[in-house]
Amino acid sequence: MSRTLIQAKNLRKKYQMSKTNIVQALDGVDIEVQEGDFSAIVGPSGCGKSTLLHILGLLDKLDEGEYNLDGLDTTKIREKDANQIRAKKIGFIFQGFNLIPSLTALENIMQAGKYGGLNARQRKERAEELLDVMGLQERKKHKPNELSGGQQQRVAIARALVNKPAIILADEPTGELDSATSKDIIDLLKKLNQENNQTFLMVTHNMEVAEMCKKIIRLKDGRNA
Amino acid sequence: MLEIFRNMFRRKLRTILTITGITVGIFAFTVMGSMALRFNKMISGGKSFITGQITVFPKGTSFTTGTTGLLPLDVLKRIEKVEGVEAVAAGVELALKEPDPDNPTGGAGLGIPPTIEGTDLDSGHRNRNWTTLDMKAGRFLQKGDLDSYVTVGYTIATDNNLKVGDKFAIRGRDFEVVGIVDQTLTGPDSYVFMPLKPARELLIESNPFLKSLKERSDEAAKISDAALASLPAESRKQILEARAFKFEDVTQVAAISWQDGQDPEAVVDRIKEQFKDEVMVLSPAKMGEQIDKASAIFNAIILGSAVIALIVGGFSIINTMIMSISERKKEIGIKKAIGASNSSIAWDYTLEAGFIGIVGGVIGMALGVLVAILINAKTKASGAEIFLIRAWFMAVVVGFSFVLGIIAGVIPALRASKMKVVDAIREL
């Protein structure tokens, strides 16, 4: 039996856009992720994919429902604890790479290590190790704007991996990449999944990418489809 | 840490302008503060001197026009007999050099111009607060010293390059330096202390009216009593009047010490009562109050300049930080998403503001000190250094600018740290 990392039931979330316009982004979604999963959440625009990912990543709060993250009841935790959990248990990869522009590739990776509680020496070692895995040793002193999209996304993946998270959440990781680079990135994630049993949960609207995943979770209108 | 510095200069012009704002404020603070230090030091020295004795001037003395009369020896002798009075010391004061008609006070507004202090060495008077002056070299004047001996203040010695044993020409007369007083940062620095007799002679020499009185008196003294008796009544009266002028009556100020256990204010009241037509008496307590009032006003001006620096600089930092933070909203979101705690975000931005403050502070302080040194060098020639530069004050100024930055940075930084991650991320 593998470990259940995410067990969420009946997730509900609504956003008040204006006085009269209330959007029910999630309307009772169930989701389960096991250790070692490589899953994709798919669905049309506005189906609640990103909201679901934000809630699972503790970036946003639930209105209703149950959510256990690696055995922890997240409905009871405070913002301060959520920061810590994000730092240690969850890795994030974003569509726009979202590296800190003033930091070099190496520093971007090390910064996440700092939030995860690594000391300066550990951060450096871990970041160097990941740069090797990503094949980015030569680019480590470069700032994000001096890197290609694929390279930036590799730095972002390395950053997500620094604290050896239980799960990596990826929001459209290939959204801004051409198809060849997209394939490279997904292959890289897959390799990490196979070799290190690293769990991934990604949101995508690209079916080609979704087909490469082991499991597909479909959403429509804020519900499981 | 490195990131904080890089962030500061991501918007170079804006950061530089903000730093310039702080620089201007801190510059004003440094300059005004150094002036206040100098002024307060001078004032507190003067205060402790003036409150350590009872000072008496001739009736009719005006401190604003500089008019002064004379205190006849007879009056001083009678004051000495007032109950509670221990000793009365006659004194004479005059400018070290013939005043320049274009700059009659001889100073640059602030500070004490070089002055000759004719000191009564025989009186036994002692100032309660200034019993002795620390000497840098040699010794202070003492009872029985030659009329040609002088002790000079620190500034006088430095400006005229004097050592103990040197000859020092004052108003055309040669004196010998027997001692140099250590720096006091107040009155004595620009004093030349000399025995009463030569000081009186120099004063008479410098004052045409006194000079003519003295000449007439000397002439009159040459006329024998027998010759006088044979003169007509009118002439005889004139000669007797001329003779009435005595060298010992040339006293401009007297310092009075009170006996141990006596209340100085009671002694002041007694002198005021008995000599109300002859002298003006300065009470130690009232003079102390006057001086405190004056320095309180001055200090309020200094404090005001610091407050303006604080407001102007503080607001420009707040403004810059709010702009920086709204520009970096997304970045803050990312940092929080990857696990940054609220406090680490708040701390980063607060420190960034603190560094802006400290950079502006160091530059402003350095410029202020530079200007103070330059002006001091320029005004030193006239014996008045306007600024007192102190290492501790420089440290306080820089510390103040850092704290100012931190305080101004706290509000924007807290706003940044409380930003909701999802809102920040949506900016993508």
XYZ file of C-alpha atoms in Angstrom:
653
model
C 0.000 0.000 0.000
C 1.436 3.319 -0.957
C 1.030 6.434 1.160
C -1.950 8.679 0.499
C -0.636 12.193 0.117
C -3.774 14.062 -0.792
C -7.235 13.068 0.232
C -9.851 15.724 -0.378
C -13.596 15.436 -0.379
C -16.393 17.740 -1.430
C -14.172 20.796 -1.934
C -16.144 23.992 -2.373
C -14.896 27.465 -3.089
C -16.642 30.536 -4.363
C -15.271 33.907 -5.338
C -17.182 37.115 -5.108
C -16.124 38.992 -8.205
C -18.549 41.885 -7.591
C -21.738 42.472 -5.603
C -23.889 40.433 -7.910
C -21.364 38.171 -9.583
C -20.432 35.215 -7.446
C -18.433 32.443 -9.114
C -18.661 28.955 -7.699
C -15.159 27.892 -8.708
C -15.289 24.527 -6.940
C -18.591 22.837 -6.362
C -17.843 19.612 -4.537
C -14.640 18.190 -5.996
C -13.119 14.942 -4.688
C -9.497 14.144 -5.333
C -6.953 11.612 -4.107
C -3.225 11.452 -4.819
C -0.992 8.543 -3.822
C 2.734 8.688 -3.344
C 4.435 8.152 -6.700
C 1.474 9.363 -8.743
C 2.005 11.340 -11.905
C -1.391 12.884 -12.528
C -2.895 15.600 -14.622
C -5.961 17.674 -13.881
C -7.644 18.584 -17.139
C -10.716 20.449 -18.166
C -11.885 23.507 -20.071
C -10.982 27.049 -19.085
C -12.794 28.224 -15.963
C -13.543 24.705 -14.754
C -11.709 25.342 -11.492
C -8.383 23.634 -12.263
C -6.198 26.443 -10.982
C -8.407 27.090 -7.966
C -8.153 23.422 -7.045
C -4.380 23.541 -7.343
C -4.204 26.689 -5.207
C -6.328 25.072 -2.525
C -4.318 21.868 -2.573
C -1.171 23.989 -2.346
C -2.571 25.868 0.659
C -2.364 29.121 -1.250
C -6.061 29.654 -0.789
C -8.664 28.630 1.768
C -11.540 26.264 1.389
C -15.114 27.350 1.991
C -16.238 23.803 2.673
C -14.966 20.259 2.475
C -12.251 18.060 3.911
C -8.640 18.139 2.900
C -5.925 15.900 4.351
C -2.397 16.543 3.208
C -0.033 13.704 4.109
C -2.187 12.853 7.117
C -2.641 16.447 8.263
C -6.070 18.053 8.500
C -5.430 21.311 6.663
C -8.754 22.947 7.493
C -7.460 23.675 10.984
C -4.070 25.164 10.240
C -3.184 28.859 10.418
C -1.500 30.902 7.711
C 1.818 30.785 9.494
C 1.817 26.988 9.538
C 0.670 26.910 5.929
C 3.849 28.811 4.962
C 5.947 26.169 6.694
C 4.057 23.269 5.127
C 4.432 24.836 1.699
C 8.133 25.260 2.271
C 8.736 21.672 3.378
C 6.079 19.434 1.815
C 5.023 21.122 -1.395
C 6.953 22.203 -4.446
C 5.452 24.607 -6.962
C 6.052 24.981 -10.675
C 4.241 27.805 -12.431
C 3.281 28.508 -15.992
C 5.342 31.690 -16.231
C 8.357 30.089 -14.507
C 8.215 32.851 -11.924
C 11.818 33.038 -10.973
C 13.001 36.019 -8.955
C 14.497 38.310 -11.614
C 17.220 39.803 -9.428
C 18.647 36.425 -8.447
C 20.830 34.072 -10.489
C 19.714 30.528 -11.306
C 21.746 29.175 -8.405
C 20.396 31.804 -5.979
C 16.814 31.171 -7.033
C 17.214 27.515 -6.154
C 19.015 28.270 -2.905
C 16.371 30.736 -1.780
C 13.709 28.048 -1.564
C 16.155 26.003 0.528
C 16.378 28.893 2.939
C 12.607 28.919 3.429
C 12.732 25.146 3.924
C 15.179 25.560 6.786
C 18.426 24.432 5.134
C 21.589 26.122 6.318
C 23.812 27.987 3.878
C 26.111 25.019 3.200
C 23.237 22.550 2.725
C 21.473 24.964 0.385
C 24.551 25.346 -1.772
C 25.170 21.586 -1.931
C 21.582 20.757 -2.727
C 21.302 23.465 -5.383
C 24.529 22.350 -7.071
C 23.309 18.751 -7.065
C 20.025 19.777 -8.720
C 21.810 21.949 -11.277
C 23.695 18.793 -12.283
C 20.465 16.827 -12.600
C 18.959 19.627 -14.722
C 22.095 19.976 -16.834
C 22.354 23.655 -15.949
C 25.791 23.839 -14.287
C 27.053 26.211 -16.966
C 24.145 28.602 -16.597
C 24.050 28.824 -12.824
C 25.438 32.358 -12.616
C 22.908 33.678 -15.133
C 19.867 35.722 -14.258
C 16.443 34.494 -15.489
C 16.307 36.996 -18.358
C 19.527 35.476 -19.729
C 18.020 31.979 -19.851
C 15.738 30.359 -22.439
C 12.196 29.363 -21.472
C 13.158 25.707 -21.122
C 16.155 26.598 -18.997
C 14.046 28.847 -16.781
C 11.530 26.074 -16.274
C 14.354 23.679 -15.340
C 15.532 26.174 -12.723
C 11.958 26.396 -11.447
C 11.780 22.583 -11.256
C 15.068 22.498 -9.375
C 13.707 25.139 -7.030
C 10.604 23.021 -6.414
C 12.780 20.001 -5.615
C 15.179 21.673 -3.171
C 13.351 20.752 0.004
C 12.534 17.205 -1.172
C 8.796 17.858 -1.095
C 6.229 15.100 -0.745
C 4.428 16.449 -3.780
C 5.075 18.900 -6.588
C 2.139 20.905 -7.874
C 2.546 22.260 -11.372
C 0.258 24.843 -12.942
C 0.480 24.569 -16.736
C 4.218 23.783 -16.599
C 4.490 23.768 -20.383
C 2.048 26.592 -21.042
C 4.673 28.985 -22.343
C 6.952 26.501 -24.072
C 7.081 25.245 -27.647
C 6.090 21.635 -28.178
C 9.633 20.236 -28.374
C 10.655 21.937 -25.168
C 7.353 20.921 -23.583
C 8.148 17.320 -24.303
C 11.631 17.707 -22.814
C 10.198 19.152 -19.650
C 7.531 16.485 -19.267
C 10.169 13.808 -19.946
C 12.295 15.334 -17.232
C 9.397 15.291 -14.769
C 8.631 11.725 -15.723
C 12.215 10.716 -15.181
C 12.127 12.280 -11.712
C 8.902 10.398 -11.066
C 10.320 7.064 -12.163
C 13.773 7.340 -10.666
C 12.981 9.076 -7.394
C 9.315 8.172 -6.992
C 8.632 11.923 -6.908
C 4.885 12.619 -6.863
C 3.523 15.161 -9.359
C 0.117 16.707 -9.785
C -0.181 19.085 -12.696
C -2.856 21.208 -14.221
C -2.915 21.363 -17.993
C -5.279 22.021 -20.820
C -2.860 20.437 -23.273
C -4.167 16.903 -23.930
C -0.867 15.814 -25.451
C 0.808 16.567 -22.123
C -2.032 14.943 -20.181
C -1.718 11.768 -22.243
C 1.837 11.401 -21.004
C 0.596 11.209 -17.384
C -0.284 8.024 -15.547
C -3.594 9.325 -14.309
C -5.996 11.968 -15.573
C -8.474 13.813 -13.353
C -11.180 15.586 -15.313
C -13.046 18.634 -14.089
C -16.040 20.465 -15.489
C -17.903 23.398 -13.978
C -16.217 22.953 -10.638
C -17.057 19.264 -10.353
C -15.416 15.956 -11.177
C -16.386 15.011 -14.679
C 21.180 40.113 1.987
C 22.699 40.453 -1.463
C 19.212 40.391 -2.889
C 18.248 43.381 -0.782
C 21.056 45.439 -2.317
C 20.197 44.325 -5.822
C 16.563 45.150 -5.236
C 17.501 48.617 -4.029
C 19.115 49.346 -7.351
C 16.587 47.735 -9.646
C 15.070 51.158 -9.963
C 18.258 53.149 -9.772
C 16.896 56.626 -10.307
C 14.075 56.209 -7.841
C 16.345 54.794 -5.164
C 18.915 57.510 -5.746
C 16.248 60.214 -5.480
C 14.961 58.724 -2.256
C 18.481 58.508 -0.883
C 18.996 62.126 -1.885
C 15.922 63.084 0.116
C 17.325 61.395 3.185
C 20.735 62.895 2.498
C 19.352 66.420 2.531
C 17.471 65.837 5.765
C 20.374 64.177 7.509
C 22.752 66.847 6.229
C 20.608 69.512 7.884
C 20.399 67.431 11.013
C 24.182 66.983 11.162
C 24.979 70.632 10.566
C 22.356 71.973 12.953
C 23.180 69.319 15.517
C 26.906 70.099 15.445
C 26.052 73.745 15.881
C 23.814 72.907 18.817
C 26.550 70.809 20.393
C 28.969 73.693 20.107
C 26.439 76.171 21.381
C 25.311 74.024 24.283
C 28.873 73.335 25.292
C 29.625 77.028 25.263
C 26.421 77.850 27.061
C 26.864 75.225 29.739
C 30.409 76.432 30.422
C 29.170 79.997 30.608
C 26.283 78.947 32.786
C 28.425 77.128 35.275
C 30.731 80.143 35.431
C 27.991 82.725 35.823
C 26.131 80.678 38.429
C 29.316 80.087 40.421
C 29.629 83.708 41.439
C 27.719 86.931 41.879
C 28.607 89.279 39.045
C 28.365 93.018 39.439
C 28.425 95.662 36.722
C 28.367 99.416 37.015
C 24.907 100.930 36.816
C 24.131 101.860 33.241
C 25.897 98.932 31.639
C 24.146 97.901 28.474
C 24.908 94.492 27.068
C 23.270 95.256 23.768
C 25.131 98.471 22.964
C 28.293 97.493 24.765
C 28.236 100.666 26.833
C 29.914 100.227 30.135
C 30.718 102.453 33.078
C 33.232 102.041 35.839
C 33.058 100.541 39.296
C 34.936 102.801 41.721
C 37.242 101.053 44.141
C 35.374 102.613 47.022
C 32.141 100.874 46.012
C 33.889 97.514 45.770
C 35.398 97.988 49.208
C 31.964 98.722 50.634
C 30.433 95.696 48.880
C 33.110 93.556 50.484
C 31.651 94.470 53.883
C 28.113 93.283 53.048
C 27.038 90.347 55.184
C 27.830 87.002 53.521
C 30.342 88.367 51.028
C 33.625 86.529 51.123
C 35.679 88.397 48.534
C 35.306 90.858 45.677
C 37.538 90.647 42.646
C 37.781 93.601 40.296
C 38.023 92.789 36.622
C 38.730 94.460 33.312
C 37.815 93.095 29.912
C 38.809 94.248 26.475
C 39.180 92.803 23.029
C 42.556 91.227 22.348
C 42.964 93.261 19.200
C 41.682 96.676 18.250
C 38.204 95.840 16.884
C 37.751 95.912 13.142
C 35.142 98.631 12.450
C 33.607 96.447 9.759
C 33.223 93.501 12.144
C 33.084 95.027 15.610
C 32.148 91.878 17.513
C 35.155 90.129 16.013
C 33.372 86.812 15.732
C 31.197 85.099 13.208
C 28.066 85.642 15.249
C 28.452 82.590 17.395
C 31.370 82.076 19.666
C 33.444 84.243 21.876
C 35.903 86.705 20.332
C 39.467 86.768 21.718
C 39.346 88.755 24.932
C 41.770 90.034 27.526
C 40.664 89.193 31.061
C 42.312 91.396 33.663
C 42.313 89.232 36.754
C 42.550 90.418 40.349
C 45.098 87.972 41.741
C 45.061 89.382 45.274
C 41.352 89.288 46.080
C 40.951 85.691 47.278
C 37.784 85.395 45.193
C 36.872 81.974 43.920
C 34.178 80.911 41.512
C 32.185 78.056 43.036
C 32.000 76.100 39.772
C 35.282 77.058 38.161
C 37.719 76.719 41.012
C 40.598 75.774 38.770
C 41.137 75.405 35.065
C 42.984 72.358 33.785
C 46.265 73.343 32.239
C 47.623 72.020 28.985
C 51.057 73.372 29.796
C 52.660 75.621 32.365
C 50.574 77.110 35.163
C 47.787 79.586 35.788
C 48.575 83.134 36.973
C 49.087 83.334 40.707
C 49.371 85.926 43.387
C 52.595 87.911 43.081
C 53.117 87.246 39.360
C 54.903 89.834 37.262
C 52.741 92.252 35.311
C 54.229 90.886 32.113
C 52.953 87.342 32.670
C 49.917 85.963 30.857
C 48.127 82.646 30.745
C 46.344 82.005 27.471
C 43.372 79.919 26.426
C 43.598 76.936 24.106
C 42.325 78.673 20.983
C 44.543 81.708 21.539
C 47.573 79.431 21.917
C 46.704 77.423 18.804
C 45.877 80.426 16.630
C 49.011 82.321 17.623
C 51.190 79.234 17.819
C 52.201 79.919 21.418
C 54.226 77.758 23.796
C 55.033 78.297 27.436
C 57.897 80.790 27.683
C 57.027 82.479 24.360
C 56.795 86.211 24.014
C 53.328 87.394 23.038
C 52.752 90.942 21.819
C 49.381 92.352 22.842
C 48.343 95.795 21.662
C 51.944 96.764 21.215
C 53.174 95.448 24.530
C 55.264 92.325 25.159
C 54.038 89.638 27.513
C 55.403 86.239 28.452
C 53.234 83.133 28.330
C 53.486 81.200 31.602
C 50.686 78.762 30.969
C 48.202 77.434 28.419
C 44.753 76.410 29.606
C 43.454 73.102 28.307
C 40.553 73.162 25.871
C 37.256 73.961 27.605
C 35.169 74.529 24.464
C 33.788 77.640 26.070
C 34.871 81.145 27.207
C 38.380 80.478 28.537
C 39.530 79.069 25.177
C 39.611 82.552 23.722
C 40.811 84.408 26.825
C 44.152 85.927 27.649
C 44.408 86.100 31.436
C 46.656 88.859 32.709
C 47.095 90.641 36.037
C 44.754 93.534 36.659
C 47.284 96.350 36.388
C 48.510 95.815 32.802
C 44.926 95.070 31.725
C 43.794 98.388 33.171
C 46.649 100.149 31.410
C 45.712 98.570 28.096
C 42.074 99.463 28.586
C 42.892 103.095 29.379
C 45.227 103.182 26.388
C 42.484 101.878 24.124
C 39.827 104.287 25.346
C 40.358 107.968 24.422
C 38.072 109.203 27.178
C 39.795 107.207 29.919
C 43.138 108.121 28.406
C 42.440 111.822 28.667
C 41.145 111.455 32.221
C 44.315 109.616 33.157
C 46.566 112.194 31.484
C 44.804 115.048 33.215
C 44.970 113.230 36.501
C 48.704 112.595 36.054
C 49.279 116.249 35.168
C 47.227 117.350 38.147
C 49.198 115.070 40.446
C 52.417 116.834 39.441
C 51.140 120.123 40.834
C 52.257 120.429 44.442
C 49.707 121.285 47.150
C 51.501 124.555 47.735
C 51.223 125.540 44.081
C 47.607 124.472 44.055
C 46.784 126.712 46.991
C 48.043 129.735 45.055
C 45.806 129.103 42.063
C 42.462 130.767 41.457
C 39.477 128.914 42.867
C 38.130 127.940 39.429
C 41.409 126.281 38.331
C 41.883 124.701 41.723
C 38.490 123.022 41.435
C 39.365 121.626 37.990
C 42.658 120.238 39.217
C 41.055 118.634 42.243
C 38.473 117.046 39.949
C 41.205 115.734 37.691
C 43.008 114.315 40.687
C 39.827 112.516 41.764
C 40.303 110.042 38.910
C 42.196 107.066 40.252
C 43.754 104.277 38.294
C 42.223 101.732 40.725
C 38.754 102.984 39.831
C 39.069 101.524 36.355
C 37.061 98.374 36.953
C 34.344 97.234 34.575
C 33.096 94.165 36.314
C 33.451 92.579 39.700
C 33.082 88.965 40.717
C 31.824 88.336 44.201
C 32.082 85.091 46.084
C 29.888 84.293 49.046
C 30.939 82.728 52.305
C 30.380 79.014 52.841
C 26.902 78.292 54.102
C 25.474 81.557 52.794
C 22.523 81.650 50.437
C 23.850 83.452 47.348
C 20.426 84.861 46.513
C 20.163 86.450 49.951
C 23.602 88.007 49.426
C 22.461 89.272 46.020
C 19.392 90.865 47.589
C 21.490 92.601 50.238
C 23.868 94.052 47.638
C 20.951 95.117 45.436
C 19.305 96.827 48.376
C 22.381 98.724 49.565
C 23.881 99.653 46.185
C 20.832 100.089 44.001
C 22.075 103.436 42.661
C 25.586 102.273 41.968
C 25.587 98.747 40.606
C 23.709 96.159 38.640
C 23.806 92.725 40.243
C 23.394 89.458 38.381
C 21.917 86.735 40.528
C 23.326 83.258 39.871
C 19.890 81.636 39.966
C 18.249 84.141 37.599
C 21.153 84.046 35.169
C 20.959 80.274 35.158
C 17.272 80.460 34.249
C 17.912 82.984 31.487
C 20.595 80.807 29.975
C 18.407 77.726 30.177
C 15.653 79.599 28.366
C 17.994 80.667 25.601
C 19.403 77.202 25.110
C 15.936 75.652 25.240
C 14.878 77.807 22.287
C 18.020 76.919 20.398
C 17.565 73.229 21.103
C 13.952 73.437 19.956
C 15.181 74.771 16.611
C 17.601 71.854 16.313
C 14.955 69.368 17.289
C 12.685 70.991 14.716
C 15.229 70.433 11.972
C 15.549 66.799 13.005
C 11.781 66.394 12.916
C 11.606 67.920 9.434
C 14.346 65.528 8.294
C 12.326 62.722 9.786
C 9.087 63.701 8.102
C 10.491 64.487 4.660
C 12.852 61.527 4.577
C 10.372 59.173 6.153
C 7.635 59.934 3.661
C 9.909 59.578 0.688
C 10.994 56.167 1.944
C 7.394 55.107 2.551
C 6.473 56.241 -0.949
C 9.371 54.429 -2.580
C 8.727 51.249 -0.668
C 5.031 51.208 -1.485
C 5.868 51.597 -5.173
C 8.545 48.910 -5.023
C 6.222 46.529 -3.298
C 3.382 47.008 -5.725
C 5.827 46.417 -8.559
C 7.066 43.264 -6.923
C 3.686 41.953 -5.890
C 4.097 38.918 -8.087
C 7.534 38.245 -6.701
C 6.187 38.382 -3.171
C 3.496 35.917 -4.216
C 6.106 33.527 -5.589
C 8.203 33.769 -2.480
C 5.213 33.021 -0.318
C 4.167 30.165 -2.588
C 7.565 28.540 -2.214
C 7.322 28.845 1.542
C 8.569 32.258 2.648
C 7.131 33.191 6.009
C 5.359 36.513 6.461
C 8.077 37.653 8.805
C 10.863 36.923 6.333
C 9.071 38.981 3.659
C 8.427 41.821 6.108
C 12.020 41.682 7.291
C 13.459 41.847 3.748
C 11.490 44.956 2.857
C 12.074 46.610 6.199
C 15.805 46.068 5.834
C 15.723 47.430 2.317
C 14.133 50.624 3.662
C 16.644 50.639 6.494
C 19.509 50.460 4.011
C 18.083 53.297 1.963
C 17.973 55.245 5.222
C 21.497 54.357 6.234
C 23.022 55.106 2.820
C 21.335 58.512 2.772
C 22.338 58.990 6.385
C 26.005 58.218 5.849
C 26.215 60.504 2.808
C 24.283 63.302 4.533
C 26.351 62.967 7.678
C 29.614 62.980 5.730
C 28.581 66.077 3.780
C 27.426 67.779 6.963
C 30.693 67.056 8.739
C 32.649 68.209 5.708
C 30.765 71.494 5.565
C 31.150 71.947 9.328
C 34.906 71.376 9.082
C 35.235 73.804 6.181
C 33.235 76.533 7.905
C 35.117 75.952 11.147
C 38.410 76.357 9.325
C 37.176 79.597 7.821
C 35.834 81.118 11.025
C 38.634 79.889 13.235
C 40.718 82.916 12.310
C 38.238 85.105 14.129
C 38.281 82.807 17.124
C 34.839 81.313 16.709
C 34.405 77.721 15.671
C 30.718 77.330 15.041
C 30.486 73.547 14.934
C 31.483 70.903 17.388
C 32.029 67.580 15.658
C 31.724 64.596 17.912
C 32.124 60.936 16.957
C 29.222 59.889 19.143
C 26.957 62.406 17.451
C 27.987 61.125 14.018
C 27.134 57.606 15.161
C 23.781 58.813 16.502
C 23.001 60.519 13.178
C 23.708 57.390 11.150
C 21.828 55.242 13.641
C 18.938 57.680 13.457
C 18.809 57.454 9.660
C 18.760 53.660 9.831
C 15.969 53.670 12.408
C 14.115 56.234 10.297
C 14.330 53.899 7.294
C 13.202 50.941 9.366
C 10.233 52.822 10.796
C 9.228 54.143 7.380
C 9.680 50.674 5.894
C 7.643 48.800 8.454
C 4.196 49.802 7.209
C 4.771 48.972 3.516
C 6.648 45.804 4.519
C 3.788 44.600 6.685
C 1.410 45.285 3.828
C 3.612 43.196 1.566
C 3.822 40.333 4.012
C 0.061 40.193 4.520
C -0.576 40.074 0.788
C -2.709 37.087 -0.144
C -0.700 34.660 -2.213
C -3.495 33.931 -4.638
C -4.052 37.627 -5.349
C -0.356 38.105 -5.940
C -0.065 35.013 -8.122
C -3.027 36.090 -10.255
C -0.928 39.013 -11.420
C 0.891 36.470 -13.561
